[in-house]
XYZ file of C-alpha atoms in Angstrom:
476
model
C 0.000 0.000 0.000
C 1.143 3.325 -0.529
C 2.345 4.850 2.610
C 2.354 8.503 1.670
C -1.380 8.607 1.673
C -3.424 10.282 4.643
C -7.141 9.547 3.734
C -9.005 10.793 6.432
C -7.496 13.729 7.003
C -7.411 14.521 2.817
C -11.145 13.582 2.934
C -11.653 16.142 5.505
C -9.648 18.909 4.106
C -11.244 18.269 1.229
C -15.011 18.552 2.958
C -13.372 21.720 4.515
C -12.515 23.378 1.171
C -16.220 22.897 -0.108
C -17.616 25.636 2.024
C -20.084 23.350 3.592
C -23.052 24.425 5.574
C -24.125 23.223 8.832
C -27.528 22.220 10.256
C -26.138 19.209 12.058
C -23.925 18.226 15.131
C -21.754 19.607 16.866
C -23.346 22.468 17.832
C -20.533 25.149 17.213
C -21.774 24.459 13.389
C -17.683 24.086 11.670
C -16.545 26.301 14.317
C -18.520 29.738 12.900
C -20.336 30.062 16.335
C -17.058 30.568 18.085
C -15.123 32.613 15.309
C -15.009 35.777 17.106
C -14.424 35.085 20.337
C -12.333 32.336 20.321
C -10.493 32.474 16.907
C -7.641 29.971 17.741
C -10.229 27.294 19.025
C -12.182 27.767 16.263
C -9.555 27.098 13.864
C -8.842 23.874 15.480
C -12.833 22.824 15.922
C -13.330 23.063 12.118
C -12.025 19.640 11.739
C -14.198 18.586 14.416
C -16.971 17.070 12.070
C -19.350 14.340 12.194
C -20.241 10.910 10.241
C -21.172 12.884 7.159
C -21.709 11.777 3.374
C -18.216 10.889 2.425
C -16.365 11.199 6.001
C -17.150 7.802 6.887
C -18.341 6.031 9.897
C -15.772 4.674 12.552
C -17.914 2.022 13.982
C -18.861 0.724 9.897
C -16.109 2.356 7.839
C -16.037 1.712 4.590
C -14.350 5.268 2.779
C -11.322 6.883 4.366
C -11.969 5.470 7.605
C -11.331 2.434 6.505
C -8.701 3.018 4.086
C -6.726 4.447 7.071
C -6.741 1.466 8.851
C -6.240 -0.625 6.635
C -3.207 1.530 5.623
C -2.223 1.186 9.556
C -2.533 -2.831 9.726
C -0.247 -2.607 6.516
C 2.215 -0.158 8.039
C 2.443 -3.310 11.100
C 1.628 -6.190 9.315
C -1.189 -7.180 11.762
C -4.219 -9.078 10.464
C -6.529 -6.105 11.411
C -5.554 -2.909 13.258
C -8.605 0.008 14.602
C -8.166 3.193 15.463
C -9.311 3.973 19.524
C -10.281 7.648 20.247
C -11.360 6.663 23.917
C -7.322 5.882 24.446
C -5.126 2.391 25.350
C -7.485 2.170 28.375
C -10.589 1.288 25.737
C -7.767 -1.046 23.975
C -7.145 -2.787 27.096
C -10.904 -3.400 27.617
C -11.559 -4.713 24.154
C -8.262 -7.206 24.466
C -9.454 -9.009 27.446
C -13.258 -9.254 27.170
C -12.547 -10.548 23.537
C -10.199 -12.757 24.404
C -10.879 -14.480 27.849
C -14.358 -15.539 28.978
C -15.827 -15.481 32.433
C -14.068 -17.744 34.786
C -10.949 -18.006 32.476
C -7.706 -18.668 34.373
C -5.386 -15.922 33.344
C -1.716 -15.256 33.824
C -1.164 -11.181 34.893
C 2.186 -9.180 35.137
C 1.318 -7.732 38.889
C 2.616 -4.035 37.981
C -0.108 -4.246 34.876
C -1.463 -0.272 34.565
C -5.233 -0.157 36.441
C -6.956 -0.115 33.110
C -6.188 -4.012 32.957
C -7.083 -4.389 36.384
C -10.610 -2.935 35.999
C -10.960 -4.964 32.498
C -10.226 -8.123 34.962
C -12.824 -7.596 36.813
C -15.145 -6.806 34.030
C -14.616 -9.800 32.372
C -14.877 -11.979 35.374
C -11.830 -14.097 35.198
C -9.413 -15.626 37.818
C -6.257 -13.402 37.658
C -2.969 -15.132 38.660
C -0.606 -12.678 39.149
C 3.171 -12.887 38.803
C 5.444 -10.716 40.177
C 7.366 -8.656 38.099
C 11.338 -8.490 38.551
C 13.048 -5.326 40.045
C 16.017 -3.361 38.385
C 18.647 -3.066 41.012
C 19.480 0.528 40.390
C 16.399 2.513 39.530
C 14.567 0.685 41.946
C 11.763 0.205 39.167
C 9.428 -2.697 38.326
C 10.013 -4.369 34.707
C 8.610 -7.456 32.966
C 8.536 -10.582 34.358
C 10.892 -13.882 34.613
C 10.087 -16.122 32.126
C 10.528 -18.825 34.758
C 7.998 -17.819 37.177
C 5.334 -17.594 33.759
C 7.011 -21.727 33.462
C 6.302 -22.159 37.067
C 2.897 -20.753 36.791
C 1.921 -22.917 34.165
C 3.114 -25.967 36.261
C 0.767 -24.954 39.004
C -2.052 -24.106 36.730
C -2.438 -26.247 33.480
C -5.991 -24.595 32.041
C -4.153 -21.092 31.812
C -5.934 -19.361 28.857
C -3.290 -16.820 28.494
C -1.083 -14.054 30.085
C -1.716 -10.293 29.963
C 1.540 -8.402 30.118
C 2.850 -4.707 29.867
C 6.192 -3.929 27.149
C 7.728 -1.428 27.671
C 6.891 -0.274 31.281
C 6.424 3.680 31.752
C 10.056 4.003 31.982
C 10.901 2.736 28.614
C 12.404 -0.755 30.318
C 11.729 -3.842 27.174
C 12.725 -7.441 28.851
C 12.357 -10.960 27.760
C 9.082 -10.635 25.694
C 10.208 -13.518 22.716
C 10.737 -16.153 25.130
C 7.354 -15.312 27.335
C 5.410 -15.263 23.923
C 7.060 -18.492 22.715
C 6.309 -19.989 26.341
C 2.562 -19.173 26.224
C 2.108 -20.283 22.798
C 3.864 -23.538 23.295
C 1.027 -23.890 25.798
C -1.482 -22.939 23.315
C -2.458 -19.557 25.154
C -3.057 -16.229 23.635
C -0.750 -13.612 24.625
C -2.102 -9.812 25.299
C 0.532 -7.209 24.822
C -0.049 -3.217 26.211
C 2.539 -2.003 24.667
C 1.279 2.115 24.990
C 4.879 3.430 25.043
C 6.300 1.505 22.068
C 4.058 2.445 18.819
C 7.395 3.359 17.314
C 9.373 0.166 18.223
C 8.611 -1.275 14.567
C 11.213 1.072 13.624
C 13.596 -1.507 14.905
C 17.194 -0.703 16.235
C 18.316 0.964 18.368
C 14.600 0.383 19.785
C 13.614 -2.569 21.274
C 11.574 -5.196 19.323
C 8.022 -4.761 18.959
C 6.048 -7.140 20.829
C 3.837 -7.070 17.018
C 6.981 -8.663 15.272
C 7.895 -10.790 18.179
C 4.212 -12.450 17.474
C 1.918 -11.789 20.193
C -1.462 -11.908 19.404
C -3.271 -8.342 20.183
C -1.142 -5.315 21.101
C -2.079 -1.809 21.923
C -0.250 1.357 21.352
C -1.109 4.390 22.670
C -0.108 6.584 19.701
C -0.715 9.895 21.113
C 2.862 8.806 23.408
C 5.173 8.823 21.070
C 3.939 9.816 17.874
C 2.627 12.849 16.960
C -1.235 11.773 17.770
C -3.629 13.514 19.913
C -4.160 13.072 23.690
C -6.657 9.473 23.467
C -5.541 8.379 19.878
C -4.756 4.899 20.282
C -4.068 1.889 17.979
C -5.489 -1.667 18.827
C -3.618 -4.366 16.293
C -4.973 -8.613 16.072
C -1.925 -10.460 15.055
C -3.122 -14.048 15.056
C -5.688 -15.969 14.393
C -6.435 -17.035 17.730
C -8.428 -13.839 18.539
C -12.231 -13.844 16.765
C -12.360 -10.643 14.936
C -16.118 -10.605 15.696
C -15.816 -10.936 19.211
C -13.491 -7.887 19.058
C -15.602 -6.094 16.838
C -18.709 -6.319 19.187
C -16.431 -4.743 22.345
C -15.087 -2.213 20.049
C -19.023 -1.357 19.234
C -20.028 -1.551 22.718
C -16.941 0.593 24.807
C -16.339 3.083 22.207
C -18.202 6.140 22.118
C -20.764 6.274 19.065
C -19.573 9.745 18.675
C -15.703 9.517 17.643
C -13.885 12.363 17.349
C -13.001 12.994 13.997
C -9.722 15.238 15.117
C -8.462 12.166 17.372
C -9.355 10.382 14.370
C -7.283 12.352 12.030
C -4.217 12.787 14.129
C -3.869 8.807 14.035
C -4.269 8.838 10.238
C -1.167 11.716 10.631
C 0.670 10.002 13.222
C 0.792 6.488 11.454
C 1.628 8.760 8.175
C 4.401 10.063 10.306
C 6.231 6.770 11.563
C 5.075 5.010 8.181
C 7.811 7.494 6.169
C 10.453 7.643 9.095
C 13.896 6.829 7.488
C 17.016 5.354 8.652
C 18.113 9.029 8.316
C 15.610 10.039 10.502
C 16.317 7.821 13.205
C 19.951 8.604 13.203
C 18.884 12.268 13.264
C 16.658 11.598 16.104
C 19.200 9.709 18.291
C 22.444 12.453 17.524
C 20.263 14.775 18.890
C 18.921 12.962 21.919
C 23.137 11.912 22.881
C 23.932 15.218 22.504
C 21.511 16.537 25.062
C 22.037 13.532 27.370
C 25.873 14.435 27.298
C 24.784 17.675 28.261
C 23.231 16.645 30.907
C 25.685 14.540 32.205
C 27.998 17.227 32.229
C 25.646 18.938 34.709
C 26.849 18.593 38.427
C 24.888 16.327 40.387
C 22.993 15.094 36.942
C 22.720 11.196 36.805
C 21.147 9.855 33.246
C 19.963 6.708 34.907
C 20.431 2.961 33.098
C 18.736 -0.164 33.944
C 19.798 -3.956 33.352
C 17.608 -4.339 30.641
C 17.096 -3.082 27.186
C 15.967 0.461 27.155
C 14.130 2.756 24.715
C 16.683 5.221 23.796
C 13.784 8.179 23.786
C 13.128 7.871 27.865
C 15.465 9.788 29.523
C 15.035 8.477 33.788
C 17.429 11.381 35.709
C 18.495 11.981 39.161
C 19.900 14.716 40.613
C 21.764 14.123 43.970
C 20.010 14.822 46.869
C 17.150 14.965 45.571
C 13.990 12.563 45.328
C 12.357 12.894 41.577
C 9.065 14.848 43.147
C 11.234 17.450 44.249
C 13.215 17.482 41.045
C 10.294 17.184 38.746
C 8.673 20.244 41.227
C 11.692 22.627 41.073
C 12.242 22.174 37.032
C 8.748 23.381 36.759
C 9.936 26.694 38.336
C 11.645 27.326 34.525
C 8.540 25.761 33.014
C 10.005 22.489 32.221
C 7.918 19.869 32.590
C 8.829 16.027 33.153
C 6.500 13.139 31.798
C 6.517 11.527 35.760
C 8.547 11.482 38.774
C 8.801 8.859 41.395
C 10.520 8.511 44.863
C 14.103 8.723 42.861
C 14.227 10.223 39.338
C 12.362 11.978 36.677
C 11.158 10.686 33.337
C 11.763 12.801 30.248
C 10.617 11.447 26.990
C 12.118 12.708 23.687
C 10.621 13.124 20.480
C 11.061 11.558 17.332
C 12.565 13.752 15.150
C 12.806 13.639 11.621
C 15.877 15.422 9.805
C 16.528 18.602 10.539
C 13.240 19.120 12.887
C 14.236 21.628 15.598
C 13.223 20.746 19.215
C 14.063 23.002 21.976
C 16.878 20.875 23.794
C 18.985 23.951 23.848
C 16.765 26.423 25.511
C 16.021 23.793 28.179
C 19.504 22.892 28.737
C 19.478 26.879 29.613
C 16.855 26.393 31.808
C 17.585 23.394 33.654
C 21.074 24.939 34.399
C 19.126 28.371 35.877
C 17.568 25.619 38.277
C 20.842 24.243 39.235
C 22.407 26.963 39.325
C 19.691 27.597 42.452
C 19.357 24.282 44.100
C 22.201 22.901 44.252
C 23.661 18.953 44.394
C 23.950 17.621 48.025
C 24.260 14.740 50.018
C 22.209 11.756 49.632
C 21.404 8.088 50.236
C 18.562 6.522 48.201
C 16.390 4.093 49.502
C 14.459 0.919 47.191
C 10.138 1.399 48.220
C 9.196 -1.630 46.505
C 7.873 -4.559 48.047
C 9.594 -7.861 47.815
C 6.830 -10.217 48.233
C 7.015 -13.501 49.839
C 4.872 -14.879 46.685
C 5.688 -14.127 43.427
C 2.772 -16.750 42.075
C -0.528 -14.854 43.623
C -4.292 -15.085 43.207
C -6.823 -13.074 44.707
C -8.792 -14.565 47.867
C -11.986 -13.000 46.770
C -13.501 -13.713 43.164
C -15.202 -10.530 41.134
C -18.382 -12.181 41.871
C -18.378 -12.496 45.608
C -16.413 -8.635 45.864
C -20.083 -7.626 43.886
C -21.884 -8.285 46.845
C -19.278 -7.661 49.397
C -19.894 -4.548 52.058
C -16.861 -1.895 52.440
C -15.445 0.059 55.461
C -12.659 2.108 55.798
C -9.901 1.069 58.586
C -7.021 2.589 60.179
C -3.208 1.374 58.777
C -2.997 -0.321 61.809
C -5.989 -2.190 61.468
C -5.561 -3.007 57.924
C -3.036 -5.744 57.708
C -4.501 -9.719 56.891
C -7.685 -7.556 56.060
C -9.085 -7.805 52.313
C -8.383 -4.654 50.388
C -11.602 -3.342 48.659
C -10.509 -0.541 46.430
C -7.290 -0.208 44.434
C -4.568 1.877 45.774
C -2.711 3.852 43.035
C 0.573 6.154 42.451
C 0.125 7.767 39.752
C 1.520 8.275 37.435
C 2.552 5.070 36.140
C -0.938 4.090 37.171
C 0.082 0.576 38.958
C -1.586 -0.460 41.807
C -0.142 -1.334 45.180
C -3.038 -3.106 46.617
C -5.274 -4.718 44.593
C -9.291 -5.553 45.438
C -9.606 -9.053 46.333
C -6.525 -9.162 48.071
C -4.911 -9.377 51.079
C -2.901 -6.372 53.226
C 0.624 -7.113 54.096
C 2.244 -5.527 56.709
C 4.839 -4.795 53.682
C 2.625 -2.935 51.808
C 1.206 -0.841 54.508
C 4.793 -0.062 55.304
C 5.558 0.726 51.171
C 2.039 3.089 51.134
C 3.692 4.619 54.612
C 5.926 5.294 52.347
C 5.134 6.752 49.049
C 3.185 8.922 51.445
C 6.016 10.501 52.975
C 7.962 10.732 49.782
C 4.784 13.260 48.557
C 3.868 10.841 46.040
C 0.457 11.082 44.391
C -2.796 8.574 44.473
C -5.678 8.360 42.306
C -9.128 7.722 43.943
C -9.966 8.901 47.320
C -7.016 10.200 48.501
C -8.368 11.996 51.547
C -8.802 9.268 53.562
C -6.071 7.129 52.499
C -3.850 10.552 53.483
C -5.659 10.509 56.929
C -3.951 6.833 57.041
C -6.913 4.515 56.300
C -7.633 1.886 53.984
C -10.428 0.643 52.106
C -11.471 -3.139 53.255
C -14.468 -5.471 52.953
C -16.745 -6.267 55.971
């Protein structure tokens, strides 16, 4: 197919070029309603149109929709690839309620994002977790050892299939060939979210996509790193072992019935985009991204962190001494730069893609970043690991989906809350990975990590208040 082609968004320039009238949704009628008053935002919301003649229909496409995706499953080489405007959590959904039925034993990397978690539930199956391994040095949780997913299936032969994240938030890519060959040799289906890797197809110096290493539905968050908009997401079938109509139903049923057509067009752009990157692009991209690093390295007190496993080249993870990565994330954005996460250690920067002879502003922030330095400066330090070694790495939950549905909740003191069953998720974020799970069990190790996180100023998601005021959520 030819790669150079962007139908949707040509179909919709096109439209736009026609003059067209509106007497149908939205309501700000191609954006003349807010002309006046808001003439940047009404630049942008003229390519916010609906399914009209000759724009196609997301959720039956059979014009540029279509042709888009079809253009995007070529680009991969997947059997069928969609386009997701309700982002890589909607992906997530779709893989596992297509894929694994209601009572379906199912293998789970434990430091899976929430989004998997809550499409658990939904789908009723019995997770088995497995503990993920920890890098030494950044103190962060990767993939999993392929010999726990070997032990696993020793203790559990009717495994349908494991549900694993690649690359974690930090850009860490471990071991996915031989946990894809393992499950398949076992005739499971493997589920890949692989939001932080849409441009691994690229190949080296970029870890291998888990689409080429042959697992059999992947999602990539495009809007991460390509050049898509905030909830433009790619879901990709790669074998045959997933029913297309089965995954055509969920995508029906979780995706909104009104798609936005500029999400919509910045995927068309975006897989445009990594569709024509070169070899000369890439080696553009990554002179650019050493020479900042070495920078930055230069910088007293600047670490430019590496793990023990492979590592996506465009996530930076930086320390600077004496320092935990809240208050270095906090005092960068006194110069207005602004870091994609920060955890109890380091800061997460993630680069662009650039292709030859782009510009990015790596110079004006090196500026900046040295103004900060220049006012806080390196000191004394001794870093400390806050992640929980747990005494099993092989884990199910001790309360099914079903009998949590009609389970009663009350809220407990820390020091009530240990041997207790947790009853809501609790959640740093970002990356999104929960601590405590529902379903499961309090360990006086996990109180102590939550203590924890708490006193390093990390942030939760959900009801934060209470779990502030030191109390967890727990079933009657």
């Amino acid at each position: 197919m030819n790669q150079k082609q962007i139908p949707l968004y040509e179909a919709i320039v096109k439209f736009i070029k026609s003059d067209p009238i509106s007497f149908h949704v939205p309501g700000h009628k191609n954006s003349i309603l807010l002309k006046h008053e808001f003439p940047e935002l009404s630049r942008f919301l003229t390519y916010d149109v609906t399914e009209l003649t000759g724009l196609d229909d997301l959720h039956s496409p059979d014009g540029p929709i279509l042709e888009a995706q079809n253009l995007l499953s070529d680009y991969y080489g997947t059997k069928r690839s969609y386009f997701l405007v309700n982002g890589s959590t909607v992906g997530n959904l779709i893989m596992i309620l297509s894929a694994f039925k209601a009572g379906d034993k199912v293998l789970v990397q434990r430091n899976c994002h929430k989004s998997i978690m809550n499409a658990l539930a939904l789908a009723k199956v019995y997770p088995i977790f497995i503990d993920p391994m920890i890098d030494e040095y950044t103190f962060v949780a990767e993939g999993v050892d392929q010999s726990l997913i070997k032990s696993a299936y020793a203790q559990y032969s009717d495994v349908k299939g494991l549900v694993v994240t690649y690359p974690n938030y930090y850009g860490m890519a471990s071991h996915l060939e031989e946990i894809i060959n393992i499950v398949h040799q076992h005739k499971g289906v493997i589920l890949v979210d692989e939001a932080h890797g849409p441009h691994f197809h690229l190949g080296e110096p970029f870890p291998k996509s888990a689409i080429d290493l042959g697992a059999d539905m992947v999602v990539h968050s495009a809007h991460k790193m390509l050049p898509a908009m905030t909830m433009g997401s790619y879901l990709h079938i790669n074998s045959n072992s997933i029913s297309l109509s089965k995954v055509e139903y969920y995508y029906s049923v979780l995706q909104s019935s009104s798609p936005s057509y500029p999400i919509m067009i910045s995927l068309d752009i975006a897989r445009h985009f990594i569709a024509n990157f070169n070899e000369g692009d890439v080696k553009y991209t990554l002179n650019q991204r050493d020479s900042f690093v070495t920078s930055l390295c230069n910088m007293e007190g600047v670490e430019v962190v590496n793990g023990n496993t492979e590592q996506d080249p465009l996530k930076l993870i930086v320390r600077y001494k004496g320092y935990s990565g809240y208050m270095l994330q906090r005092i960068l954005e006194e110069e207005n730069i602004y870091t994609e996460m920060a955890d109890p250690y380091q800061v997460v920067l993630i680069l662009p893609l650039l292709k030859m002879n782009m510009v990015y502003s790596y110079n004006e922030a090196l500026v900046k970043i040295e103004n900060v330095f220049k006012k806080y400066k390196p000191k004394p330090n001794e870093i400390k690991g806050l992640i929980v070694d747990s005494d099993d790495k092989i884990s199910s939950l001790v309360l099914s989906y079903e009998e949590m549905a009609n389970q009663s909740t009350e809220w407990v003191p820390f020091g009530s809350a240990e041997k207790r069953v947790a009853s809501k998720m609790i959640i740093p974020y970002p990356p999104g990975i929960p601590i405590i799970l529902p379903g499961e069990v309090i360990t006086s190790k996990k109180i102590k990590l939550i203590k924890e996180y708490i006193e390093a100023n990390a942030k939760f998601q959900g009801e934060t208040s209470r779990l502030l005021n030191g109390e967890i959520a727990v079933y009657l």
